[in-house]
Every structure is written in structure tokens, then in C-alpha cells.
Short mmCIF file of C-alpha atoms in Angstrom, two decimals:
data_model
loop_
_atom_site.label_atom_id
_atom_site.label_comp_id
_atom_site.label_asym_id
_atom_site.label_seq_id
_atom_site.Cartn_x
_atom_site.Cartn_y
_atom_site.Cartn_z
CA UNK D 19 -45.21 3.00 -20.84
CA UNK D 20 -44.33 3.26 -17.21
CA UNK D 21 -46.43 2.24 -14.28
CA UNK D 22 -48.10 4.59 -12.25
CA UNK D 23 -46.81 2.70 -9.01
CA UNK D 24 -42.91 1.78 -10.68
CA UNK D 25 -40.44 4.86 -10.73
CA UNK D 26 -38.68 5.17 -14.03
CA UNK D 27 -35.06 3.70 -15.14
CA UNK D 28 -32.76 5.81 -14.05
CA UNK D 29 -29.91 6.39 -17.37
CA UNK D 30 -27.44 8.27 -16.46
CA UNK D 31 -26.26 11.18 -18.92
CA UNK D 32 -23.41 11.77 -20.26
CA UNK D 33 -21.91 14.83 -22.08
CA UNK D 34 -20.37 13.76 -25.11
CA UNK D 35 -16.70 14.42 -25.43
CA UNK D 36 -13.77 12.80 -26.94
CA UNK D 37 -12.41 11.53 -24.08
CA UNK D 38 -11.53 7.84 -23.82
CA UNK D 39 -13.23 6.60 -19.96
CA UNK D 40 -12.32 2.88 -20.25
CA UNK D 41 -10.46 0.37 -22.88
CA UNK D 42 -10.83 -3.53 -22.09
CA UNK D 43 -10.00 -6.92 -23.43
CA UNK D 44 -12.00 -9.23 -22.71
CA UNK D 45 -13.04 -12.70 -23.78
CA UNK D 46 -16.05 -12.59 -26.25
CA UNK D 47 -16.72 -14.45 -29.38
CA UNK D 48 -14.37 -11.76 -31.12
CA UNK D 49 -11.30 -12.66 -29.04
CA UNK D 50 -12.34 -16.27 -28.04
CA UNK D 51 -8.73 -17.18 -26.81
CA UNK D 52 -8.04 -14.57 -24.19
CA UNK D 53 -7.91 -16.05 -21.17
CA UNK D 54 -8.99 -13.74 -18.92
CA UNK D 55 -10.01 -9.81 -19.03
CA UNK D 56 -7.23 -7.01 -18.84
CA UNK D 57 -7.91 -3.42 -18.86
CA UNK D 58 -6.09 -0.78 -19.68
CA UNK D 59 -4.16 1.88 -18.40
CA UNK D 60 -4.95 5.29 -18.87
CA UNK D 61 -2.00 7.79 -19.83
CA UNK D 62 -3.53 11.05 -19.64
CA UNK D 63 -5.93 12.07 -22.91
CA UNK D 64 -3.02 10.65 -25.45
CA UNK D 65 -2.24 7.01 -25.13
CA UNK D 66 -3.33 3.98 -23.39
CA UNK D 67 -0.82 1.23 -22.34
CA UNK D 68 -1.86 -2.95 -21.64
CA UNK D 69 -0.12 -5.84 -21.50
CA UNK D 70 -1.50 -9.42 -21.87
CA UNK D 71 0.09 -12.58 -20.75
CA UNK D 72 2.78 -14.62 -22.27
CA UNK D 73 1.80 -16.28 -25.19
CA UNK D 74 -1.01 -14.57 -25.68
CA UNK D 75 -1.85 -13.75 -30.01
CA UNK D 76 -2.15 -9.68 -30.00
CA UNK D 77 -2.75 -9.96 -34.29
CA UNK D 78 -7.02 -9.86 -34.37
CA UNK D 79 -8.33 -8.40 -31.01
CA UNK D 80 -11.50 -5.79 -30.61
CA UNK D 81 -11.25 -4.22 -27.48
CA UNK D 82 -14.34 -2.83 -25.98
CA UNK D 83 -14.49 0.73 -25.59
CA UNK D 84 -16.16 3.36 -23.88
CA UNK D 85 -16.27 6.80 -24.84
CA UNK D 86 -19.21 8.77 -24.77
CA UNK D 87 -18.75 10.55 -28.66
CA UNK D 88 -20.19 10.11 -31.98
CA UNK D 89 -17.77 7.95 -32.87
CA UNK D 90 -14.10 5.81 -32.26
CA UNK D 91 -12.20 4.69 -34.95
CA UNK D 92 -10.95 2.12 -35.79
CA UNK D 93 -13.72 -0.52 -35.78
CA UNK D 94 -13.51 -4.46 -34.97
CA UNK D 95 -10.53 -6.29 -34.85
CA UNK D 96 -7.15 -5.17 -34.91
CA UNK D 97 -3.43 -6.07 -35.18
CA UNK D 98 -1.98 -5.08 -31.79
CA UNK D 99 2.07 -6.43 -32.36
CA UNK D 100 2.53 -2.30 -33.46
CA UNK D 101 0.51 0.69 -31.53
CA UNK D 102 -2.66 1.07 -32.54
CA UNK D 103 -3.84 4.92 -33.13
CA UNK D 104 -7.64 5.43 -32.16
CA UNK D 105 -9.78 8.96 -33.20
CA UNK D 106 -12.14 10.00 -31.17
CA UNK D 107 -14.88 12.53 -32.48
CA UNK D 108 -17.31 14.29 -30.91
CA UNK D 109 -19.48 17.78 -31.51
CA UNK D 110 -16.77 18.09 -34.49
CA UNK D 111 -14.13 17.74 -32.47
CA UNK D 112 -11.25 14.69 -32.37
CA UNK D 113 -9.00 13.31 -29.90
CA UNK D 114 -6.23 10.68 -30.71
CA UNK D 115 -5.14 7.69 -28.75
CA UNK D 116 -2.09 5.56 -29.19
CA UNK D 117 -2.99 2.26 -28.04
CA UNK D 118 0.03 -0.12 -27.31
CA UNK D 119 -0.47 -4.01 -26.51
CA UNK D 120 2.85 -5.92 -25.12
CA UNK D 121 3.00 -9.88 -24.26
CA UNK D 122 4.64 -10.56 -21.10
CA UNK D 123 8.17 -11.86 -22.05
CA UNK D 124 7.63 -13.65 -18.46
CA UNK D 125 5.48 -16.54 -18.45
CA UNK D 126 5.25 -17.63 -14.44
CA UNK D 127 5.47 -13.93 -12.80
CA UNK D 128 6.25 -14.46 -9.34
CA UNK D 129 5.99 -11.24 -6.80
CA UNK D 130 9.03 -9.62 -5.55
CA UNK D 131 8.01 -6.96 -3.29
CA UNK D 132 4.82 -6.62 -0.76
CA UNK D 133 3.06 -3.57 1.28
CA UNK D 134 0.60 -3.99 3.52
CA UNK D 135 -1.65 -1.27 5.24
CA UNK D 136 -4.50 -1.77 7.87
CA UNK D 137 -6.51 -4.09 6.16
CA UNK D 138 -5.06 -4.43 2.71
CA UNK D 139 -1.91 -5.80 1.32
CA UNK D 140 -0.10 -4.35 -2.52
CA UNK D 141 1.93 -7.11 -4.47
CA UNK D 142 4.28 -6.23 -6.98
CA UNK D 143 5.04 -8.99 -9.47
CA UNK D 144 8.23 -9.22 -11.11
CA UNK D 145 6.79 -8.37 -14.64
CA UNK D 146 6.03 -5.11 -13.78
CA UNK D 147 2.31 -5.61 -12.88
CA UNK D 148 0.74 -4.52 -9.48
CA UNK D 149 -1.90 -6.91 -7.42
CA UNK D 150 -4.15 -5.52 -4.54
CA UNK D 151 -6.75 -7.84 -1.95
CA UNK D 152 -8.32 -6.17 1.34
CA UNK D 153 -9.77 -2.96 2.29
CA UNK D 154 -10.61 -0.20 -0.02
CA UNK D 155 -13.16 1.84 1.42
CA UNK D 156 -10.84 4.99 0.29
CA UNK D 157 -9.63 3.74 -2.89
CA UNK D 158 -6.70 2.90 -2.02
CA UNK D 159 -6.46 -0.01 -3.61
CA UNK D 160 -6.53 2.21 -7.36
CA UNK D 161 -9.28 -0.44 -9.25
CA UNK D 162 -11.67 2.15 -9.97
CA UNK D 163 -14.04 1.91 -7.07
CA UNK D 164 -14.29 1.85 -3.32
CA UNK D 165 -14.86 -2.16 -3.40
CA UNK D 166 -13.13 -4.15 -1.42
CA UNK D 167 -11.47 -7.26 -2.90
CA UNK D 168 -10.96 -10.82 -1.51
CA UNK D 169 -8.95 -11.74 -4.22
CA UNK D 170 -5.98 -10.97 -5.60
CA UNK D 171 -7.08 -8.40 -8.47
CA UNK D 172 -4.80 -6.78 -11.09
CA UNK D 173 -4.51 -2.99 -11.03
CA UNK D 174 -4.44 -1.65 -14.93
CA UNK D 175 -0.68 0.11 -14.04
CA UNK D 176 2.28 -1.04 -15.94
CA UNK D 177 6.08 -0.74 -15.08
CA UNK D 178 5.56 -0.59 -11.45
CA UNK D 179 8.63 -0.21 -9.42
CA UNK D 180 7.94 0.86 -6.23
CA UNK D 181 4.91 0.40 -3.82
CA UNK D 182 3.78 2.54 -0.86
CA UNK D 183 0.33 1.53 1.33
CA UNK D 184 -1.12 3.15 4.59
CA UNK D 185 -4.85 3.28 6.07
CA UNK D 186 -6.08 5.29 3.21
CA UNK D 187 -3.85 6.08 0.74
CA UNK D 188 -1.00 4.02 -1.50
CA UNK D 189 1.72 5.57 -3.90
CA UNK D 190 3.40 3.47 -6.55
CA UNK D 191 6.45 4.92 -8.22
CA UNK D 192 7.12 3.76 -12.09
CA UNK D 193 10.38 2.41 -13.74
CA UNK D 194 10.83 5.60 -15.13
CA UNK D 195 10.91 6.98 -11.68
CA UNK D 196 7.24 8.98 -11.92
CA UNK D 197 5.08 8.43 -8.99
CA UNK D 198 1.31 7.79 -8.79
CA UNK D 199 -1.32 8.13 -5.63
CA UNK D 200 -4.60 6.48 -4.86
CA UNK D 201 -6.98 7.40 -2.30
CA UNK D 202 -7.11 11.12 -1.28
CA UNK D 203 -9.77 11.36 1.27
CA UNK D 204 -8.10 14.18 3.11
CA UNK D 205 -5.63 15.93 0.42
CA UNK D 206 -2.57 13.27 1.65
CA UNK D 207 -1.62 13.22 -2.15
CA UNK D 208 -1.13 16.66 -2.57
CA UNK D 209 -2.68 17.59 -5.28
CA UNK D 210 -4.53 20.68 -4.41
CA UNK D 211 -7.67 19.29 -3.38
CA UNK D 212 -9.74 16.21 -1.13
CA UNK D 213 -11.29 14.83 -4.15
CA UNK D 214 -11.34 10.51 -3.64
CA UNK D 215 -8.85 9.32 -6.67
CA UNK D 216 -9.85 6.10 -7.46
CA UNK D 217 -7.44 4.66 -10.12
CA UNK D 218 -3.88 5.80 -9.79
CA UNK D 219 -2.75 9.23 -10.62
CA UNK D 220 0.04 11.26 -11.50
CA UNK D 221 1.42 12.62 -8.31
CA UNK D 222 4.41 15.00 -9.74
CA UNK D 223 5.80 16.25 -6.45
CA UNK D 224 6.94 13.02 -5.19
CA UNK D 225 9.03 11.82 -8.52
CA UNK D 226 11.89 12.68 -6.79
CA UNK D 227 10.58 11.26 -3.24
CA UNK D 228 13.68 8.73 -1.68
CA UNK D 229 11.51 7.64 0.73
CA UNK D 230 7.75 7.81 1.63
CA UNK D 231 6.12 6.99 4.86
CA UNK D 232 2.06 6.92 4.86
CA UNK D 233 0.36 7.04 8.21
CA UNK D 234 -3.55 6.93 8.88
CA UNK D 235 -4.40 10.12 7.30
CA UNK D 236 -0.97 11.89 5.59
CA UNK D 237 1.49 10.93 3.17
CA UNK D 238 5.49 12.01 4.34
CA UNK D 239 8.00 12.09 1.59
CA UNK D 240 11.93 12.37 1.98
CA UNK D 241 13.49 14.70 -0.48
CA UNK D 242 17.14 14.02 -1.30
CA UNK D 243 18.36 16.83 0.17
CA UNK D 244 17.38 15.44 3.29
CA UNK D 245 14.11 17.40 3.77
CA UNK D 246 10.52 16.08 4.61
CA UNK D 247 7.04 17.00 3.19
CA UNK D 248 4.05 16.02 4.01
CA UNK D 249 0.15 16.41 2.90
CA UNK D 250 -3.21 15.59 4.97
CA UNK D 251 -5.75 15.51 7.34
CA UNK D 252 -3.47 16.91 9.77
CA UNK D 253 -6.08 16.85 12.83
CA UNK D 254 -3.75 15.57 14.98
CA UNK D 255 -0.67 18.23 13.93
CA UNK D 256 0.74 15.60 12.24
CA UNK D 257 2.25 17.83 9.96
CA UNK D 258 4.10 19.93 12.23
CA UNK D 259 2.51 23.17 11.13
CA UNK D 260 1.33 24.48 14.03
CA UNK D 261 -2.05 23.92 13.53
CA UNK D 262 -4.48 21.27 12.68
CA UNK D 263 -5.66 22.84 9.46
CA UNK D 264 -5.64 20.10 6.47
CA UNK D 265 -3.40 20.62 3.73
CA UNK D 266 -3.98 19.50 0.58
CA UNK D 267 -0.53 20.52 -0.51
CA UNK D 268 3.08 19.05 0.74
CA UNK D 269 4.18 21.68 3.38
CA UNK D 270 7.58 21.62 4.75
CA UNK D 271 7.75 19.82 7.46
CA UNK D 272 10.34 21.34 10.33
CA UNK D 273 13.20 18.80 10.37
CA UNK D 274 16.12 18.43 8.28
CA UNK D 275 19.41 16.19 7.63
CA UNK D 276 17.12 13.20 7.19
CA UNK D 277 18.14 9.80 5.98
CA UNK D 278 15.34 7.89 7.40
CA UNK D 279 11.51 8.53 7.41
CA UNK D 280 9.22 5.93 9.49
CA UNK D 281 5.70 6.63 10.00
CA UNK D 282 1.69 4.79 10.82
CA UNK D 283 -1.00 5.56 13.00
CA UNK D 284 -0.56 9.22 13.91
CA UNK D 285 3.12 9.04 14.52
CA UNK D 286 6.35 9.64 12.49
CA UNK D 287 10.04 9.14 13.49
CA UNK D 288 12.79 10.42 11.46
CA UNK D 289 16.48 9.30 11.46
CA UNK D 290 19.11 12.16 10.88
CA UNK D 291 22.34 11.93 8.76
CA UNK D 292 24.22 11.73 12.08
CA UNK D 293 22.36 9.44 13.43
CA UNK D 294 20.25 10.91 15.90
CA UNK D 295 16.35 9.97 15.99
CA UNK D 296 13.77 12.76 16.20
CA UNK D 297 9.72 11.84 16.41
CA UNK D 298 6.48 13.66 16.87
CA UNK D 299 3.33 12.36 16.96
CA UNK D 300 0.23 11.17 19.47
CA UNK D 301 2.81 9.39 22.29
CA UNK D 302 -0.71 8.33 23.91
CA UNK D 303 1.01 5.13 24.49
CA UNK D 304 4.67 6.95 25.21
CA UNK D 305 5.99 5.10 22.18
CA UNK D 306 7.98 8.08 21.56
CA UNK D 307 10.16 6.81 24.33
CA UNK D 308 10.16 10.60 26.33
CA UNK D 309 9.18 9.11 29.33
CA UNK D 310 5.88 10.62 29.42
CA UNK D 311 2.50 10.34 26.95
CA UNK D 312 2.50 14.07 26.17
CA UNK D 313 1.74 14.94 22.20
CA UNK D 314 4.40 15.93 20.50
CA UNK D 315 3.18 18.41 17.57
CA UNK D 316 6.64 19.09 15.89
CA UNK D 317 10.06 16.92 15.94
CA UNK D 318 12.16 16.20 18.98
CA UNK D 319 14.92 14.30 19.68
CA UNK D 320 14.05 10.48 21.39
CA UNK D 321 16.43 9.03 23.51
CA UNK D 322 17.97 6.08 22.01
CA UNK D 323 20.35 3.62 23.11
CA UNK D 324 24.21 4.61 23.24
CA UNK D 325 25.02 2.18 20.53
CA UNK D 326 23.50 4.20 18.15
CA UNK D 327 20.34 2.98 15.75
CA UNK D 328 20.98 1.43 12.55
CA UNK D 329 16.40 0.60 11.55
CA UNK D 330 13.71 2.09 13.09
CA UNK D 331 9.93 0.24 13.21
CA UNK D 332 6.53 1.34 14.15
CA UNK D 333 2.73 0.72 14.44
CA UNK D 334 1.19 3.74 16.06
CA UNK D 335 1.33 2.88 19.71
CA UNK D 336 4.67 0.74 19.91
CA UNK D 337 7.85 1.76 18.86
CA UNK D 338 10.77 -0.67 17.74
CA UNK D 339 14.45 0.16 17.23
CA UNK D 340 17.16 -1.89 16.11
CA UNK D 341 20.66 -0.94 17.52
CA UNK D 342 24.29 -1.33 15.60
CA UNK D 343 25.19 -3.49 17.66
CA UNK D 344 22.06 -6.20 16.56
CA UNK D 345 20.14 -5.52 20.01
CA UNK D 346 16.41 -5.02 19.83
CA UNK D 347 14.40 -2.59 21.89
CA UNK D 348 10.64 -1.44 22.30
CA UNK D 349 8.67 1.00 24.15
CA UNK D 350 5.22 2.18 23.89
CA UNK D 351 1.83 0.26 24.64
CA UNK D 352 2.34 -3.46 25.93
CA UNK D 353 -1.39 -4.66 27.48
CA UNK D 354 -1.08 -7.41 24.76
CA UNK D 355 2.46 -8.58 25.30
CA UNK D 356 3.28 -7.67 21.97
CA UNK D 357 6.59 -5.93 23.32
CA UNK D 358 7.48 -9.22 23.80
CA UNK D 359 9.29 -8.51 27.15
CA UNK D 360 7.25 -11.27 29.39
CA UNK D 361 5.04 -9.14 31.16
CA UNK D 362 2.04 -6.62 29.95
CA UNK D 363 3.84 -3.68 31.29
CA UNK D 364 3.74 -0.60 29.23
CA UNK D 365 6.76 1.00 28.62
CA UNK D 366 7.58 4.94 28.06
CA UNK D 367 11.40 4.45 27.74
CA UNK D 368 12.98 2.12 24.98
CA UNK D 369 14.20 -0.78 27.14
CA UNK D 370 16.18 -3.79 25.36
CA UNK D 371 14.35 -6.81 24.96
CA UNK D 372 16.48 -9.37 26.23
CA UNK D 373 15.03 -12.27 24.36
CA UNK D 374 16.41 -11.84 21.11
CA UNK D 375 20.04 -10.61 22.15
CA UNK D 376 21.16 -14.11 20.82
CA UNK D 377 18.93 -13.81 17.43
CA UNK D 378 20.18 -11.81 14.27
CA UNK D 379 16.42 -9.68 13.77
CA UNK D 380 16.51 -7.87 10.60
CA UNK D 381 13.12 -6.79 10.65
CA UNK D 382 10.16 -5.86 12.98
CA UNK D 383 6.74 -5.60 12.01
CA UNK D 384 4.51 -3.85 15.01
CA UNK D 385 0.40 -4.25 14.40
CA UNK D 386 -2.01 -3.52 16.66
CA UNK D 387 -1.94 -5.92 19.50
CA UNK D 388 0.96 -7.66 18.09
CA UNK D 389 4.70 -7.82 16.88
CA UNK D 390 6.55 -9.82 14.68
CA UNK D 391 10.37 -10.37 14.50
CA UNK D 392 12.13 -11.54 11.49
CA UNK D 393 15.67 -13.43 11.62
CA UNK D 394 18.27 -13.03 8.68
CA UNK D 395 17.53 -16.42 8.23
CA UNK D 396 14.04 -16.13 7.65
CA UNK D 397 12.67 -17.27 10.86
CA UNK D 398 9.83 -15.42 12.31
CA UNK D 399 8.63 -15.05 16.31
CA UNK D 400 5.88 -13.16 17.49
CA UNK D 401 4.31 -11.82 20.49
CA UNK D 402 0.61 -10.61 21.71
CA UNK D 403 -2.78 -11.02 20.58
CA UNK D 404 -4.00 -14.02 19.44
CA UNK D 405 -7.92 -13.63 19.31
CA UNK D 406 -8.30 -13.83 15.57
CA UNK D 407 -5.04 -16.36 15.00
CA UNK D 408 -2.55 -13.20 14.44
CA UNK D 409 -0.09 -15.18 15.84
CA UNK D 410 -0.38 -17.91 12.75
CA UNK D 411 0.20 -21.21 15.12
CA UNK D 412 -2.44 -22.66 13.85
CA UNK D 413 -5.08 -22.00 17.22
CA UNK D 414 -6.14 -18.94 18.91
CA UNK D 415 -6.72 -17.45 22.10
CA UNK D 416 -8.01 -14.52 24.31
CA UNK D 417 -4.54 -15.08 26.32
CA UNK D 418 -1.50 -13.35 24.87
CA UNK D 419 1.91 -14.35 24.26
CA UNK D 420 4.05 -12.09 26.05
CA UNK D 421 7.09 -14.05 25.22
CA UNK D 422 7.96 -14.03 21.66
CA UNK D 423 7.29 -17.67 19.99
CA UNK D 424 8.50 -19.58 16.97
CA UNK D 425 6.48 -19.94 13.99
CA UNK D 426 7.20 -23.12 13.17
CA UNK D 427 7.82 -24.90 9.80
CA UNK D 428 7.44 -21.69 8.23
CA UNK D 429 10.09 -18.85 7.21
CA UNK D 430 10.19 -15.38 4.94
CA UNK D 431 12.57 -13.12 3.37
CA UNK D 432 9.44 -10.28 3.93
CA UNK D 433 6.77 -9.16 6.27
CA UNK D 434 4.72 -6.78 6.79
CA UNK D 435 0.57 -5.46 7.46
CA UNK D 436 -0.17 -3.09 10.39
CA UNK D 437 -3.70 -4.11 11.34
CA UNK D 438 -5.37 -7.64 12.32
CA UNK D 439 -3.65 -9.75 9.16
CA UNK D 440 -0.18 -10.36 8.09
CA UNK D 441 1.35 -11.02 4.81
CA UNK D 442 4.76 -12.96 4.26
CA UNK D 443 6.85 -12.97 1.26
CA UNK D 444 8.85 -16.24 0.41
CA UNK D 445 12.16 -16.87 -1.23
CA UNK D 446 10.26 -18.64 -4.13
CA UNK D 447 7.85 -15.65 -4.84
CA UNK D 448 4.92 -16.72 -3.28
CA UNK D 449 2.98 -14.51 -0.94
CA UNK D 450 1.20 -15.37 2.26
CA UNK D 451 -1.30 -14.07 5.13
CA UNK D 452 -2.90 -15.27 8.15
CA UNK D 453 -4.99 -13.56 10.68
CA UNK D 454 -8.15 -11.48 10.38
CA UNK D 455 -9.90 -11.43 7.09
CA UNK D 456 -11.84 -8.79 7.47
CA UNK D 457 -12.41 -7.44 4.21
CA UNK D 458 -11.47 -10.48 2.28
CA UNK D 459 -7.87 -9.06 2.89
CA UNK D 460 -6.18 -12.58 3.29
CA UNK D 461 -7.87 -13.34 -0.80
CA UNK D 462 -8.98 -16.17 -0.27
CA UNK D 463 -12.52 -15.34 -1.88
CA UNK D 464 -13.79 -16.27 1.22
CA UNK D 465 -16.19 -14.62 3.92
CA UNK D 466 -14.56 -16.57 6.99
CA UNK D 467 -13.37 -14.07 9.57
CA UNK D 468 -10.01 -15.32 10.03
CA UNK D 469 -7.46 -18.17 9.69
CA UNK D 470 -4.90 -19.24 11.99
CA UNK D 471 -2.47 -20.13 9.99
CA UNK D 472 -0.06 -18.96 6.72
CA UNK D 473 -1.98 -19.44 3.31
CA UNK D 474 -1.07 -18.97 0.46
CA UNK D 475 -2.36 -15.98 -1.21
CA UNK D 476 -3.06 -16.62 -5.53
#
């Protein structure tokens, strides 16, 4: 009986179907020696894909199901080492799923590849298997929910290959070369709609993607045939349309000949087959390099040093270039330092920045308020804001470097993050962060709001 003063239970209702919503694995008293919980991936209404660590007996598990149906079949424990086929029946109808269970031949996966976004940060082990911490107010991190998490979680995808992250959006891309979007606020996966996705799904139109580039609201993809599409908010005209009208759809964007698609914030630069550099965006800080802070709402061509540009970086408000002859210049927004030029001067012109003319820079990695600048050795210098220990020396400050500085004792063969953290990739596998943790994006399962130097992310 319920109270007069006490509302009742809510229990949600389902519709049965046959339709399989979740399959787990978890550690119960009918699979005592799993040492942890994996879930499963989803593929489609047909089969469902897991792997389980190395070493791990697949011969007598019972997964835990849910399906809201009269009933799944088979029952209890099962012998995994072939695929298991499940029948799910409902209203008289049935539905078949292939389950298959693989052991990691890899018993110490180690990641190979990062991407880090505002406040979040994808690692990609090299088993296949894809880890998210940080941000995921848009489900962009693909677990399901719009949960943030401070530690490193597993994402149930298998076979990753690629990985893609922006503000509010990431794409993965599959050994077998199919891609998959999370996220979707604003239509930037294209599928037809602004419904949130929040586990990874089948984005068909960029299989055949070369390159993607996603910036606060939009997702850009590089075609082989050297054209550019892109889906999204669009407020800004960051498609190039002509209009701020969202599209929920890849539209053509107005540039072709590409070989080279850079884009965050609410900018995107584009490098042509013969070299030439073309951009569009905001400019509010002129880090389109036009000498002015006019919007630009489709591509034009940037003037770029005579040498010719062989990588292209950018946060949103700075832009970086790279020149083939090793030189390194910056223009856009400077109040921090972060162009690291010695001075707080903005700039609306790319202008060479003389300090690393004697340094081999491979890679630049603009956020907002700072820069960092990555040696083919793995040595790493940085310049700007310090307020929340960006810089990763161990301190911080309200005053800025403006000249770049070492950090010391420390070196990466990656980097890369966009907003108050950064994330470092080592030669041995082991990923890194320091800075803001806003989020829990640095995973240490903390609350603290930032630390000032590299730790090591597990």
C-alpha cells in the first residue's frame, strides 16, 4: 500500500520486443574468476562482439542480459571458445544473435595512439580496444551516457583503428575501414537528424573519409578525391553554405584539390595539392593571418610564407604553420604569450618565431591560452598560461611565459588536448596529462582541480 504523503515508484515500461539492449560479463558467483566487467558491443540486431583479457577461461560463462521479451535462449552458462547463437522471442516473434567471445592474444596492451578534445582525451590501445576519461556532457565519449569519467573507462568497440575527438563529437574508424560517431548534438555526424548518440554508431558516409577534422560544433571529412564535407551546427557558416542553417547531412563544402584538412574552435584551414593554404572561419583573433579580424564564411587563400608549408596547427584563435624549410610561425591571439614570440602582442599576419629556428619542431599543439612545441627528439617547450599548471613545471602562475620553456626531465613521441589539460604519449606506451582536471579529464579518480605536473594516466 502506498502512503498518502509518498509518491509511487516510478518503473519504467518497456514494450517488449526481441531486441537485445545490453550483454555483460561480469563477476558474480557464476563467473567467479573474471576479473573485471566487460560489455559488449552491439552489431546492429544480428551479432554482438566482446573480448576479455588474456588468459581469461571463455568455456562456462553466463552473461547477463537484457532484453525486454518473453524469453532469451540459451540459459546459464556457456562455452564461449566458438560463437554462441542466442533467440530472442517476443509476442511470437524471434530474433537471433551471434555472440562471439575472443581472449586478447596481448597480455600488457600498451596505447599507441591518443586524441584529445576540450576536456576529454580518446586512447587507443594496441589490442584493438578504445579508452576514454574527461568530459562527456554530449556523449562523446560513446559509454552509453552523458557521464563524465575520471578514469580511464573502456568503450565496448572492438578493432579500433582510428580515433577522431572535438568539443562534442568523436569518430573512430574500424580495421575494416567502417567508421563510427558519438555525440550528435547538432547533426555533425550526418545522419539525418540531431538526435544525442550515445554509444558509437555506424556513420556510413565517412568509410571512405582520409582525413577528418572536428571543430566545436561540425565534423569535416576529406574525400579522396580531394573534396571536403562537412555536417553541423553551422551558426557560425562554418560550413560554407551560405547560410547558418544546421545541416544534419554532409554538404559539399566549396573547396577542392585538398590534401590537408585542419580544423577546432570555429575555424578550418585546408592545404591544397599544390600547396597553397585556404581557411575560413571566425578570424576574431586574425588567426587566419589576412591581416584583419573579418569572418571569413567560405575558403580563401592565407598568405603563407614563401618557403611553402609542409603541417598546419590550430586551436581556434591561434594559428601555427610549419614551413619546408623547418621554420615555425604563428599568428592569431597572443594576450597569454602562448605565440611564444616574447611579448603579448597579437598578431594578424603569420610572423616566424625566431626562437625555435635552431630546434627541429615536428609538432604544435595550440590550446586556449597556451602552445606546445614538440622536437623530433621528443622534447617539449611551451608558452602562455600557467594559472591551472598548463605549463606542467611543476608550479603555477597568473604570469605567462611568453618565451617558450623546457619541460624538463620529461619527453613524448605525441601530444595533443585543445582546452585547459594536456595529454602526452610516451615511447613505452604510457599516456600522460597535466593541467586542469576539470571533469576528471586527467583520470586520476580524483576531484582536485588541477596538477602541475605530467602523471601518468592508468
Amino acid at each position: 500500500m502506498t502512503g498518502c504523503n509518498k509518491d509511487p515508484e516510478y518503473i519504467p515500461v518497456h514494450d517488449k520486443s526481441t531486441v537485445i539492449f545490453d550483454f555483460w560479463l561480469e563477476k558474480t558467483t557464476s563467473n567467479p574468476k573474471l576479473n573485471r566487467p566487460y560489455q559488449g558491443m552491439l552489431l546492429g540486431d544480428t551479432a554482438i562482439r566482446l573480448m576479455v583479457d588474456y588468459g581469461t577461461d571463455i568455456t562456462a560463462l553466463e552473461p547477463t542480459i537484457t532484453a525486454y521479451s518473453d524469453s532469451v535462449e540459451p540459459k546459464g552458462k556457456q562455452n564461449f571458445t566458438n560463437p554462441v547463437r542466442y533467440t530472442v522471442t517476443s509476442n511470437g516473434k524471434t530474433a537471433a544473435y551471434t555472440v562471439r567471445i575472443t581472449v586478447n592474444p596481448i597480455q600488457s596492451p600498451i596505447v599507441k595512439s591518443i586524441a584529445g578534445g576540450y576536456s576529454q582525451v580518446l586512447a587507443l590501445k594496441n589490442d584493438g580496444t578504445l579508452w576514454v576519461c574527461g568530459s562527456n556532457a554530449h556523449a562523446q565519449l560513446g559509454v552509453g551516457d552523458y557521464s563524465s569519467r575520471n578514469r580511464l573507462t573502456q568503450v565496448p568497440i572492438y578493432d579500433v583503428d582510428q580515433i577522431f575527438t572535438g568539443d562534442a563529437a568523436s569518430i573512430i574508424k574500424l580495421k575494416d575501414g567502417t567508421a563510427w560517431g558519438s555525440g550528435n548534438q547538432f547533426g555533425q555526424l550526418g545522419l539525418g537528424h540531431i538526435n544525442s548518440v550515445v554509444t558509437f554508431k555506424r556513420v556510413p558516409f565517412l568509410d571512405d573519409a582520409t582525413q577528418i577534422a572536428i571543430t566545436f560544433n561540425e565534423v569535416f571529412a576529406l574525400k579522396g578525391d580531394g573534396t571536403v564535407w562537412g555536417a553541423g551546427r553551422n551558426y557560425t557558416q562554418a560550413l560554407a553554405q551560405g547560410d547558418n542553417e544546421l545541416r544534419a547531412t554532409f554538404v559539399k563544402v566549396p573547396v577542392s584539390n585538398v590534401k590537408q584538412i585542419i580544423g577546432c574552435g570555429d575555424d578550418l584551414l585546408v592545404q591544397k595539392n599544390n600547396g597553397e593554404v585556404w581557411g575560413w572561419g571566425l578570424n576574431f583573433n586574425g588567426e587566419l593571418g589576412l591581416a584583419d579580424k573579418t569572418r571569413r564564411t567560405t575558403p580563401v587563400l592565407l598568405r603563407t610564407p614563401s618557403a611553402g608549408v609542409a603541417k598546419i596547427f590550430t586551436s581556434g584563435s591561434t594559428t601555427f604553420l610549419l614551413d619546408n624549410n623547418g621554420k615555425v610561425w604563428g599568428t592569431g591571439a597572443n594576450g597569454r604569450g602562448h605565440l611564444g614570440m616574447s611579448d603579448f602582442k597579437n598578431r594578424d599576419t603569420f610572423a616566424r618565431i625566431s626562437f625555435f629556428d635552431t630546434k627541429a619542431i615536428d609538432v604544435i599543439v595550440p590550446h586556449t591560452g597556451a602552445t606546445f612545441f614538440k622536437e623530433t627528439n621528443g622534447t617539449i617547450w611551451s608558452a602562455g598560461d600557467n594559472v591551472y599548471g598548463l605549463m606542467g613545471k611543476g608550479t603555477t602562475s597568473i604570469v605567462s611565459d611568453s618565451t617558450p620553456i623546457k619541460l624538463n626531465g620529461f619527453t613524448a613521441t605525441t601530444l595533443t588536448g585543445t582546452g585547459g589539460a594536456s595529454y602526452a604519449l610516451k615511447g613505452d606506451g604510457t599516456l600522460w596529462g597535466w593541467g586542469a582536471n576539470a571533469a576528471g579529464t586527467l583520470g586520476t579518480g580524483l576531484d582536485t582541480t588541477y596538477i602541475s605536473s605530467p602523471i601518468q594516466i592508468k
